[in-house]
CSV table of C-alpha atoms and ligand atoms in Angstrom, one decimal:
chain,number,residue,atom,x,y,z
A,65,UNK,CA,-153.0,21.4,134.2
A,66,UNK,CA,-151.2,23.7,136.6
A,67,UNK,CA,-148.3,23.9,139.0
A,68,UNK,CA,-149.0,23.6,142.7
A,69,UNK,CA,-146.5,24.2,145.6
A,70,UNK,CA,-147.6,22.3,148.7
A,71,UNK,CA,-146.0,22.8,152.1
A,72,UNK,CA,-146.3,20.3,154.9
A,73,UNK,CA,-145.5,21.4,158.4
A,74,UNK,CA,-143.8,19.5,161.3
A,75,UNK,CA,-147.0,17.8,162.6
A,76,UNK,CA,-147.9,16.6,159.1
A,77,UNK,CA,-144.6,14.7,158.8
A,78,UNK,CA,-144.2,13.7,162.4
A,79,UNK,CA,-143.8,10.0,161.8
A,80,UNK,CA,-143.5,7.5,158.9
A,81,UNK,CA,-147.3,7.0,158.7
A,82,UNK,CA,-148.0,10.7,158.3
A,83,UNK,CA,-145.2,11.0,155.8
A,84,UNK,CA,-146.9,8.2,153.9
A,85,UNK,CA,-150.2,10.1,154.1
A,86,UNK,CA,-148.5,13.2,152.7
A,87,UNK,CA,-147.1,11.1,149.8
A,88,UNK,CA,-150.7,10.0,149.1
A,89,UNK,CA,-151.9,13.6,149.0
A,90,UNK,CA,-149.1,14.6,146.7
A,91,UNK,CA,-149.8,11.7,144.4
A,92,UNK,CA,-153.6,12.6,144.4
A,93,UNK,CA,-152.7,16.1,143.3
A,94,UNK,CA,-150.4,14.8,140.5
A,95,UNK,CA,-153.2,12.5,139.3
A,96,UNK,CA,-155.4,15.5,138.8
A,97,UNK,CA,-152.9,16.5,136.2
A,98,UNK,CA,-150.8,19.1,138.2
A,99,UNK,CA,-147.1,19.4,138.5
A,100,UNK,CA,-146.2,19.4,142.2
A,101,UNK,CA,-143.4,20.9,144.2
A,102,UNK,CA,-143.4,19.9,147.8
A,103,UNK,CA,-141.7,21.8,150.7
A,104,UNK,CA,-141.4,20.1,154.0
A,105,UNK,CA,-140.5,21.1,157.6
A,106,UNK,CA,-138.5,19.0,160.0
A,107,UNK,CA,-140.4,16.3,161.9
A,108,UNK,CA,-142.4,17.7,164.8
A,109,UNK,CA,-140.2,18.6,167.7
A,110,UNK,CA,-137.0,18.1,165.8
A,111,UNK,CA,-136.0,21.7,165.4
A,112,UNK,CA,-136.6,22.3,169.2
A,113,UNK,CA,-134.4,19.3,169.9
A,114,UNK,CA,-131.6,20.7,167.8
A,115,UNK,CA,-132.0,24.1,169.4
A,116,UNK,CA,-131.6,22.5,172.9
A,117,UNK,CA,-128.6,20.5,171.7
A,118,UNK,CA,-126.8,23.6,170.5
A,119,UNK,CA,-127.6,25.5,173.7
A,120,UNK,CA,-125.7,22.9,175.6
A,121,UNK,CA,-122.6,24.6,174.2
A,122,UNK,CA,-123.5,28.3,174.0
A,123,UNK,CA,-126.5,30.5,174.4
A,124,UNK,CA,-127.2,31.9,171.9
A,125,UNK,CA,-125.3,29.4,169.8
A,126,UNK,CA,-122.7,30.6,167.2
A,127,UNK,CA,-125.0,31.7,164.4
A,128,UNK,CA,-123.2,30.1,161.4
A,129,UNK,CA,-122.8,26.7,163.1
A,130,UNK,CA,-126.4,26.9,164.5
A,131,UNK,CA,-127.7,27.1,160.9
A,132,UNK,CA,-125.6,24.1,159.8
A,133,UNK,CA,-127.2,22.1,162.6
A,134,UNK,CA,-130.8,23.4,162.2
A,135,UNK,CA,-130.9,22.7,158.5
A,136,UNK,CA,-130.4,19.0,159.1
A,137,UNK,CA,-134.0,18.6,160.4
A,138,UNK,CA,-135.5,19.3,157.0
A,139,UNK,CA,-132.9,17.2,155.2
A,140,UNK,CA,-134.3,14.1,157.0
A,141,UNK,CA,-137.9,14.7,155.9
A,142,UNK,CA,-137.1,15.5,152.2
A,143,UNK,CA,-135.4,12.2,151.8
A,144,UNK,CA,-138.1,10.2,153.7
A,145,UNK,CA,-140.9,11.8,151.7
A,146,UNK,CA,-139.1,11.1,148.4
A,147,UNK,CA,-138.6,7.5,149.5
A,148,UNK,CA,-142.3,7.2,150.3
A,149,UNK,CA,-143.3,8.7,146.9
A,150,UNK,CA,-140.9,6.5,145.0
A,151,UNK,CA,-142.1,3.4,146.9
A,152,UNK,CA,-145.6,4.2,145.8
A,153,UNK,CA,-144.6,4.4,142.2
A,154,UNK,CA,-144.2,8.2,141.9
A,155,UNK,CA,-140.8,9.3,140.7
A,156,UNK,CA,-139.5,12.1,143.0
A,157,UNK,CA,-136.3,13.9,143.9
A,158,UNK,CA,-135.3,15.6,147.1
A,159,UNK,CA,-133.2,18.8,147.3
A,160,UNK,CA,-131.7,20.8,150.1
A,161,UNK,CA,-132.1,24.6,149.9
A,162,UNK,CA,-128.7,25.2,148.5
A,163,UNK,CA,-129.1,22.4,145.9
A,164,UNK,CA,-131.9,24.3,144.3
A,165,UNK,CA,-130.0,27.6,144.7
A,166,UNK,CA,-132.2,29.3,147.2
A,167,UNK,CA,-129.9,32.3,147.6
A,168,UNK,CA,-130.3,34.3,150.8
A,169,UNK,CA,-128.5,37.1,152.5
A,170,UNK,CA,-125.9,36.2,155.2
A,171,UNK,CA,-128.1,37.0,158.2
A,172,UNK,CA,-127.8,33.7,159.9
A,173,UNK,CA,-130.9,32.4,161.7
A,174,UNK,CA,-133.1,35.0,160.1
A,175,UNK,CA,-131.9,35.1,156.5
A,176,UNK,CA,-134.0,36.6,153.7
A,177,UNK,CA,-134.4,34.9,150.3
A,178,UNK,CA,-133.0,37.0,147.5
A,179,UNK,CA,-133.3,34.7,144.5
A,180,UNK,CA,-134.2,31.1,143.4
A,181,UNK,CA,-132.8,29.4,140.4
A,182,UNK,CA,-135.7,27.3,139.1
A,183,UNK,CA,-133.9,25.5,136.2
A,184,UNK,CA,-133.3,22.3,138.1
A,185,UNK,CA,-136.8,22.1,139.4
A,186,UNK,CA,-138.4,22.7,136.0
A,187,UNK,CA,-136.1,20.0,134.5
A,188,UNK,CA,-137.4,17.5,137.0
A,189,UNK,CA,-141.0,18.5,136.6
A,190,UNK,CA,-140.6,18.1,132.8
A,191,UNK,CA,-139.5,14.5,133.5
A,192,UNK,CA,-142.7,13.9,135.4
A,193,UNK,CA,-141.0,13.9,138.9
A,194,UNK,CA,-142.3,15.4,142.1
A,195,UNK,CA,-139.7,17.8,143.5
A,196,UNK,CA,-139.3,17.8,147.2
A,197,UNK,CA,-137.5,20.8,148.7
A,198,UNK,CA,-136.2,21.3,152.2
A,199,UNK,CA,-138.0,24.3,153.8
A,200,UNK,CA,-136.5,26.9,156.1
A,201,UNK,CA,-133.0,26.9,154.5
A,202,UNK,CA,-130.9,28.4,151.8
A,203,UNK,CA,-127.3,29.4,151.2
A,204,UNK,CA,-125.6,32.8,151.0
A,205,UNK,CA,-123.4,34.0,148.2
A,206,UNK,CA,-120.4,32.3,149.8
A,207,UNK,CA,-122.2,28.9,150.1
A,208,UNK,CA,-122.8,29.1,153.8
A,209,UNK,CA,-125.9,27.4,154.9
A,210,UNK,CA,-128.5,29.8,156.3
A,211,UNK,CA,-132.0,29.4,157.9
A,212,UNK,CA,-134.9,31.7,157.6
A,213,UNK,CA,-136.2,32.0,161.2
A,214,UNK,CA,-138.7,29.7,163.0
A,215,UNK,CA,-141.7,28.8,160.8
A,216,UNK,CA,-139.5,29.6,157.8
A,217,UNK,CA,-140.7,26.7,155.7
A,218,UNK,CA,-143.9,28.7,154.9
A,219,UNK,CA,-141.6,31.4,153.3
A,220,UNK,CA,-139.7,28.8,151.3
A,221,UNK,CA,-143.0,27.5,149.9
A,222,UNK,CA,-144.3,31.0,149.0
A,223,UNK,CA,-140.9,32.1,147.5
A,224,UNK,CA,-140.8,28.9,145.4
A,225,UNK,CA,-144.4,29.5,144.3
A,226,UNK,CA,-143.5,33.1,143.3
A,227,UNK,CA,-140.3,32.0,141.5
A,228,UNK,CA,-142.1,29.1,139.6
A,229,UNK,CA,-145.2,31.2,139.0
A,230,UNK,CA,-147.3,28.5,140.6
A,231,UNK,CA,-151.0,28.5,140.3
A,232,UNK,CA,-151.4,28.1,144.0
A,233,UNK,CA,-149.3,27.7,147.2
A,234,UNK,CA,-151.0,25.4,149.6
A,235,UNK,CA,-149.8,25.4,153.3
A,236,UNK,CA,-150.9,22.1,154.9
A,237,UNK,CA,-150.9,22.1,158.7
A,238,UNK,CA,-152.8,20.7,161.7
A,239,UNK,CA,-155.7,23.1,161.4
A,240,UNK,CA,-158.0,23.4,158.4
A,241,UNK,CA,-157.5,27.1,157.9
A,242,UNK,CA,-157.0,30.5,159.5
A,243,UNK,CA,-159.4,30.9,162.4
A,244,UNK,CA,-160.8,34.0,164.1
A,245,UNK,CA,-158.3,33.2,166.9
A,246,UNK,CA,-156.1,30.3,167.8
A,247,UNK,CA,-158.6,27.4,168.1
A,248,UNK,CA,-156.4,25.9,170.9
A,249,UNK,CA,-157.4,28.8,173.1
A,250,UNK,CA,-160.9,29.3,171.9
A,251,UNK,CA,-162.5,26.1,170.7
A,252,UNK,CA,-165.5,28.1,169.3
A,253,UNK,CA,-163.2,30.0,167.0
A,254,UNK,CA,-164.5,30.1,163.4
A,255,UNK,CA,-162.6,29.2,160.3
A,256,UNK,CA,-162.6,32.0,157.7
A,257,UNK,CA,-163.1,31.1,154.0
A,258,UNK,CA,-161.0,34.1,153.0
A,259,UNK,CA,-158.9,36.8,154.7
A,260,UNK,CA,-157.0,39.7,153.1
A,261,UNK,CA,-153.2,39.7,152.9
A,262,UNK,CA,-153.2,42.9,155.0
A,263,UNK,CA,-155.2,41.3,157.8
A,264,UNK,CA,-153.2,38.0,157.6
A,265,UNK,CA,-150.0,40.1,157.9
A,266,UNK,CA,-151.3,41.8,161.0
A,267,UNK,CA,-152.5,38.5,162.5
A,268,UNK,CA,-149.1,36.9,161.8
A,269,UNK,CA,-147.1,39.9,163.1
A,270,UNK,CA,-149.2,40.1,166.2
A,271,UNK,CA,-148.6,36.5,167.1
A,272,UNK,CA,-150.8,34.1,165.1
A,273,UNK,CA,-148.2,31.5,164.2
A,274,UNK,CA,-150.2,29.7,161.6
A,275,UNK,CA,-148.1,31.5,158.9
A,276,UNK,CA,-144.7,33.0,159.1
A,277,UNK,CA,-144.9,36.8,158.6
A,278,UNK,CA,-142.5,36.8,155.8
A,279,UNK,CA,-144.4,34.2,153.8
A,280,UNK,CA,-147.4,36.6,153.9
A,281,UNK,CA,-145.3,39.6,152.9
A,282,UNK,CA,-143.9,37.6,150.0
A,283,UNK,CA,-147.3,36.3,148.9
A,284,UNK,CA,-148.7,39.8,148.9
A,285,UNK,CA,-145.8,41.3,147.1
A,286,UNK,CA,-145.8,38.7,144.3
A,287,UNK,CA,-149.6,38.1,144.4
A,288,UNK,CA,-149.2,34.4,145.1
A,289,UNK,CA,-152.6,32.7,145.7
A,290,UNK,CA,-152.0,31.3,149.2
A,291,UNK,CA,-154.3,28.7,150.9
A,292,UNK,CA,-154.0,27.2,154.4
A,293,UNK,CA,-155.4,23.6,154.6
A,294,UNK,CA,-155.3,20.6,156.9
A,295,UNK,CA,-153.3,17.5,156.1
A,296,UNK,CA,-155.4,15.6,158.5
A,297,UNK,CA,-158.8,15.6,156.7
A,298,UNK,CA,-160.0,12.8,154.5
A,299,UNK,CA,-158.0,12.9,151.3
A,300,UNK,CA,-161.2,12.6,149.1
A,301,UNK,CA,-163.2,15.2,151.0
A,302,UNK,CA,-163.8,18.6,149.5
A,303,UNK,CA,-161.0,20.8,151.0
A,304,UNK,CA,-162.1,23.8,153.0
A,305,UNK,CA,-159.2,25.9,154.1
A,306,UNK,CA,-158.7,29.6,154.0
A,307,UNK,CA,-157.7,31.6,151.0
A,308,UNK,CA,-155.5,34.6,151.6
A,309,UNK,CA,-156.3,37.1,149.0
A,310,UNK,CA,-156.8,40.8,148.0
A,311,UNK,CA,-159.5,43.0,149.6
A,312,UNK,CA,-161.6,43.3,146.4
A,313,UNK,CA,-161.9,39.5,146.3
A,314,UNK,CA,-163.8,39.5,149.5
A,315,UNK,CA,-167.4,40.6,149.1
A,316,UNK,CA,-168.6,40.9,152.7
A,317,UNK,CA,-166.0,42.2,155.0
A,318,UNK,CA,-166.4,41.7,158.7
A,319,UNK,CA,-165.4,44.7,160.9
A,320,UNK,CA,-163.2,42.4,163.0
A,321,UNK,CA,-161.6,39.4,161.4
A,322,UNK,CA,-159.7,38.0,164.3
A,323,UNK,CA,-157.9,38.2,167.6
A,324,UNK,CA,-154.2,37.5,167.8
A,325,UNK,CA,-152.0,37.3,170.9
A,326,UNK,CA,-148.3,37.3,171.5
A,327,UNK,CA,-146.7,35.7,174.6
A,328,UNK,CA,-143.2,36.5,173.5
A,329,UNK,CA,-142.9,40.1,174.7
A,330,UNK,CA,-141.4,41.8,177.7
A,331,UNK,CA,-141.9,45.3,179.0
A,332,UNK,CA,-139.3,47.8,180.4
A,333,UNK,CA,-139.9,51.2,181.9
A,334,UNK,CA,-137.3,53.8,182.6
A,335,UNK,CA,-138.7,55.9,185.5
A,336,UNK,CA,-138.2,59.6,186.0
A,337,UNK,CA,-136.2,60.5,182.9
A,338,UNK,CA,-135.7,64.2,182.2
A,339,UNK,CA,-138.4,65.4,179.8
A,340,UNK,CA,-136.2,67.0,177.2
A,341,UNK,CA,-135.2,66.4,173.5
A,342,UNK,CA,-133.1,63.3,172.7
A,343,UNK,CA,-134.2,61.1,175.6
A,344,UNK,CA,-136.1,58.5,173.4
A,345,UNK,CA,-133.2,58.5,171.0
A,346,UNK,CA,-130.7,58.0,173.8
A,347,UNK,CA,-132.6,55.0,175.3
A,348,UNK,CA,-133.7,53.3,172.0
A,349,UNK,CA,-130.5,54.1,170.2
A,350,UNK,CA,-128.5,52.0,172.6
A,351,UNK,CA,-131.1,49.2,172.3
A,352,UNK,CA,-131.0,49.4,168.5
A,353,UNK,CA,-127.2,49.3,168.5
A,354,UNK,CA,-127.5,45.9,170.2
A,355,UNK,CA,-129.6,44.7,167.3
A,356,UNK,CA,-132.7,44.4,169.5
A,357,UNK,CA,-136.1,45.2,167.9
A,358,UNK,CA,-138.5,47.3,169.8
A,359,UNK,CA,-142.3,46.8,169.5
A,360,UNK,CA,-144.6,49.1,171.4
A,361,UNK,CA,-143.4,52.5,172.9
A,362,UNK,CA,-145.2,54.8,175.3
A,363,UNK,CA,-144.1,58.0,176.8
A,364,UNK,CA,-146.3,60.2,178.8
A,365,UNK,CA,-146.2,64.0,179.0
A,366,UNK,CA,-144.8,65.0,182.4
A,367,UNK,CA,-146.7,67.1,184.8
A,368,UNK,CA,-144.6,69.7,186.5
A,369,UNK,CA,-141.5,68.0,187.7
A,370,UNK,CA,-139.9,68.0,184.2
A,371,UNK,CA,-139.6,64.2,184.4
A,372,UNK,CA,-141.4,61.4,182.6
A,373,UNK,CA,-141.6,57.6,182.4
A,374,UNK,CA,-140.6,55.8,179.2
A,375,UNK,CA,-141.9,52.4,178.5
A,376,UNK,CA,-141.3,49.9,175.6
A,377,UNK,CA,-141.5,46.2,174.8
A,378,UNK,CA,-139.0,43.8,173.2
A,379,UNK,CA,-139.0,40.1,172.4
A,380,UNK,CA,-138.7,38.0,175.6
A,381,UNK,CA,-135.5,36.4,174.3
A,382,UNK,CA,-133.9,39.9,174.4
A,383,UNK,CA,-135.2,40.7,177.9
A,384,UNK,CA,-132.1,40.3,180.0
A,385,UNK,CA,-129.8,41.9,177.4
A,386,UNK,CA,-132.2,44.9,177.1
A,387,UNK,CA,-132.4,45.2,180.9
A,388,UNK,CA,-128.7,45.6,181.3
A,389,UNK,CA,-128.5,48.2,178.5
A,390,UNK,CA,-131.4,50.2,179.9
A,391,UNK,CA,-130.0,50.1,183.4
A,392,UNK,CA,-126.8,51.6,182.1
A,393,UNK,CA,-128.7,54.2,180.2
A,394,UNK,CA,-130.8,55.1,183.2
A,395,UNK,CA,-127.7,55.8,185.2
A,396,UNK,CA,-126.3,58.0,182.5
A,397,UNK,CA,-129.5,59.9,182.3
A,398,UNK,CA,-129.9,60.3,186.1
A,399,UNK,CA,-133.2,58.6,185.9
A,400,UNK,CA,-135.0,57.2,189.0
A,401,UNK,CA,-134.6,53.6,187.9
A,402,UNK,CA,-135.8,50.8,185.7
A,403,UNK,CA,-138.8,48.5,186.3
A,404,UNK,CA,-139.3,45.5,184.0
A,405,UNK,CA,-141.8,42.7,183.5
A,406,UNK,CA,-141.6,39.7,181.3
A,407,UNK,CA,-145.0,38.2,182.4
A,408,UNK,CA,-147.0,40.2,179.9
A,409,UNK,CA,-149.0,39.3,176.8
A,410,UNK,CA,-150.2,41.4,173.9
A,411,UNK,CA,-153.8,41.0,172.7
A,412,UNK,CA,-154.8,42.4,169.4
A,413,UNK,CA,-158.0,42.9,167.4
A,414,UNK,CA,-157.5,42.9,163.7
A,415,UNK,CA,-159.9,43.9,160.8
A,416,UNK,CA,-159.8,46.1,157.8
A,417,UNK,CA,-163.4,47.0,158.6
A,418,UNK,CA,-162.1,49.1,161.5
A,419,UNK,CA,-161.1,51.8,159.0
A,420,UNK,CA,-164.8,52.7,158.6
A,421,UNK,CA,-166.0,51.9,162.1
A,422,UNK,CA,-165.5,54.1,165.1
A,423,UNK,CA,-165.7,52.8,168.7
A,424,UNK,CA,-163.9,49.5,168.3
A,425,UNK,CA,-161.1,50.4,170.7
A,426,UNK,CA,-163.5,51.7,173.3
A,427,UNK,CA,-165.6,48.6,173.1
A,428,UNK,CA,-162.4,46.5,173.5
A,429,UNK,CA,-161.4,48.5,176.6
A,430,UNK,CA,-164.9,48.1,178.0
A,431,UNK,CA,-164.9,44.3,177.6
A,432,UNK,CA,-161.5,44.0,179.3
A,433,UNK,CA,-162.7,46.4,182.1
A,434,UNK,CA,-165.8,44.2,182.7
A,435,UNK,CA,-163.4,41.3,183.2
A,436,UNK,CA,-161.3,43.4,185.6
A,437,UNK,CA,-158.3,43.1,183.3
A,438,UNK,CA,-155.9,46.1,183.7
A,439,UNK,CA,-154.5,47.5,180.4
A,440,UNK,CA,-150.8,48.4,180.7
A,441,UNK,CA,-150.1,49.7,177.2
A,442,UNK,CA,-152.2,50.5,174.1
A,443,UNK,CA,-151.2,50.8,170.4
A,444,UNK,CA,-153.4,51.2,167.4
A,445,UNK,CA,-153.1,51.3,163.6
A,446,UNK,CA,-155.7,51.6,160.9
A,447,UNK,CA,-156.6,48.0,161.1
A,448,UNK,CA,-155.6,46.8,164.6
A,449,UNK,CA,-155.9,47.7,168.3
A,450,UNK,CA,-153.3,46.1,170.6
A,451,UNK,CA,-153.1,46.1,174.4
A,452,UNK,CA,-150.6,44.7,176.8
A,453,UNK,CA,-152.0,43.0,179.8
A,454,UNK,CA,-150.7,40.6,182.5
A,455,UNK,CA,-150.2,37.2,181.0
A,456,UNK,CA,-152.5,35.5,183.5
A,457,UNK,CA,-155.4,37.2,181.6
A,458,UNK,CA,-154.5,35.8,178.2
A,459,UNK,CA,-157.2,33.2,177.9
A,460,UNK,CA,-159.9,35.2,179.7
A,461,UNK,CA,-159.1,38.3,177.6
A,462,UNK,CA,-159.1,36.4,174.3
A,463,UNK,CA,-162.3,34.5,175.1
A,464,UNK,CA,-164.2,37.6,176.3
A,465,UNK,CA,-163.2,39.6,173.2
A,466,UNK,CA,-164.2,36.7,171.0
A,467,UNK,CA,-167.7,36.6,172.4
A,468,UNK,CA,-168.1,40.4,172.6
A,469,UNK,CA,-167.2,40.8,168.9
A,470,UNK,CA,-169.4,37.9,167.8
A,471,UNK,CA,-166.6,35.9,166.2
A,472,UNK,CA,-167.8,32.4,167.2
A,473,UNK,CA,-169.1,29.9,164.8
A,474,UNK,CA,-172.7,30.1,165.8
A,475,UNK,CA,-172.8,33.9,165.9
A,476,UNK,CA,-171.9,34.3,162.2
A,477,UNK,CA,-174.6,35.7,159.9
B,562,LIG,P1,-146.9,23.8,161.1
B,562,LIG,O1,-146.0,22.9,162.0
B,562,LIG,O2,-147.7,23.0,160.2
B,562,LIG,O3,-146.1,24.9,160.4
B,562,LIG,P2,-147.8,25.7,163.1
B,562,LIG,O4,-147.8,25.1,164.5
B,562,LIG,O5,-146.6,26.5,162.7
B,562,LIG,O6,-147.9,24.5,162.1
B,562,LIG,O7,-149.1,26.5,162.9
B,562,LIG,C1,-150.4,25.9,163.1
B,562,LIG,C2,-150.9,26.3,164.5
B,562,LIG,O8,-151.1,27.7,164.5
B,562,LIG,C3,-152.2,25.7,164.9
B,562,LIG,O9,-152.1,24.4,165.4
B,562,LIG,C4,-152.8,26.8,165.8
B,562,LIG,O10,-152.7,26.4,167.2
B,562,LIG,C5,-151.9,28.0,165.6
B,562,LIG,N1,-152.7,29.2,165.4
B,562,LIG,C6,-152.5,30.4,166.0
B,562,LIG,N2,-153.4,31.3,165.6
B,562,LIG,C7,-154.2,30.7,164.7
B,562,LIG,C8,-155.3,31.1,163.9
B,562,LIG,N3,-155.8,32.4,164.0
B,562,LIG,N4,-155.9,30.3,163.0
B,562,LIG,C9,-155.4,29.0,162.9
B,562,LIG,N5,-154.3,28.5,163.7
B,562,LIG,C10,-153.7,29.4,164.5
B,563,LIG,N1,-138.5,23.5,161.2
B,563,LIG,C1,-138.5,24.9,161.4
B,563,LIG,C2,-139.2,25.3,162.7
B,563,LIG,O1,-139.6,24.4,163.4
B,563,LIG,C3,-139.1,25.6,160.2
B,563,LIG,C4,-140.6,25.3,160.0
B,563,LIG,O2,-141.2,24.3,160.5
B,563,LIG,O3,-141.2,26.0,159.2
B,563,LIG,O4,-139.3,26.5,163.0
B,564,LIG,MG1,-145.4,26.8,161.0
């Protein structure tokens, strides 16, 4: 007998029939003798609907009030799932984030979980109840409702699993695991049985939205066994899924595990800035002061003119704001001007095997060149190579790389 935390995403609770199916899965897990804590997302499309509503008043919406609004989506599903469980004869109780004391910092819309008081949950489990907790939300030390950023229910689930010392955290979604790339873009993508925390973290950071980045960080930090599964498979079938685990648990490590892409970036270049100390600090300091995160940065050495170009990327939501900051900065620096482009995409190859294999980057560049795809920016780390290309090449690029690196189902082994 163990303790399992199960999380069901928006598509898994999209309508009453699916909520009823989720209840059946939860009951089946209970019948195997486990205690079950369930975390649910808002019904599919609901959070987007709430975002659109708030934006009718202000864009971006006032952070504190935005959180009060967004947190309502999950409150609907916790109550409906508890009703479904109780109507099927399984005692259950629903709780919002603040009711189970999910304490966060006060960074509205992207709060971090600091602590969870597990007393109430344990008391219910001891009474034989299933505990249903609203994902994506908590409260700060002053009792203000906070939310954890889009996709945050994954993090609620992992944080609860860590706090409760659960035997496993199961993330149920609309795909049956983590694939070599998004199966919506490449239908031949292959499900991985296992992937390391490190690779999953890179995949998530580089755009694979199957797990929120912070949930993987949390799982890695607290060593929570984390599994991604489908809620749409036959309930009696042997579950497949993907286990996210440590490197030594994986016997045969592929050189490349997967390809991630991120459509949420935008690129800005300050042209002809003086090539002297303090320039990068001047430009990026102003951007950082506006609380805007910068991703890739490229600065070339200048030839003889003493001037250089400085390019970086930011989240697309921050594009306009960054543009005006950088234009100001360019004037102060007497730069030639600013060019910007928000029709870019970042493609990344990820794999811990890269550490011991040379030539991965050059092969990637060759594949893209063969498809006539121009590379605008490059960045590398020990276990990833990322390139920025025009967004019209997203599908072509991902598919070509998927074939070239033998990631498809039938090319395994
Ligand atoms: P949920 O609503 O259950 O949280 P998400 O939409 O957040 O589900 O995440 C599941 C989706 O992630 C899949 O439908 C898939 O399109 C996408 N995805 C992106 N990259 C990958 C990948 N490498 N493996 C599996 N799914 C991926
Ligand atoms: N409902 C929130 C969202 O759509 C949180 C989640 O689903 O994880 O982002
Ligand atoms: Mg999600």
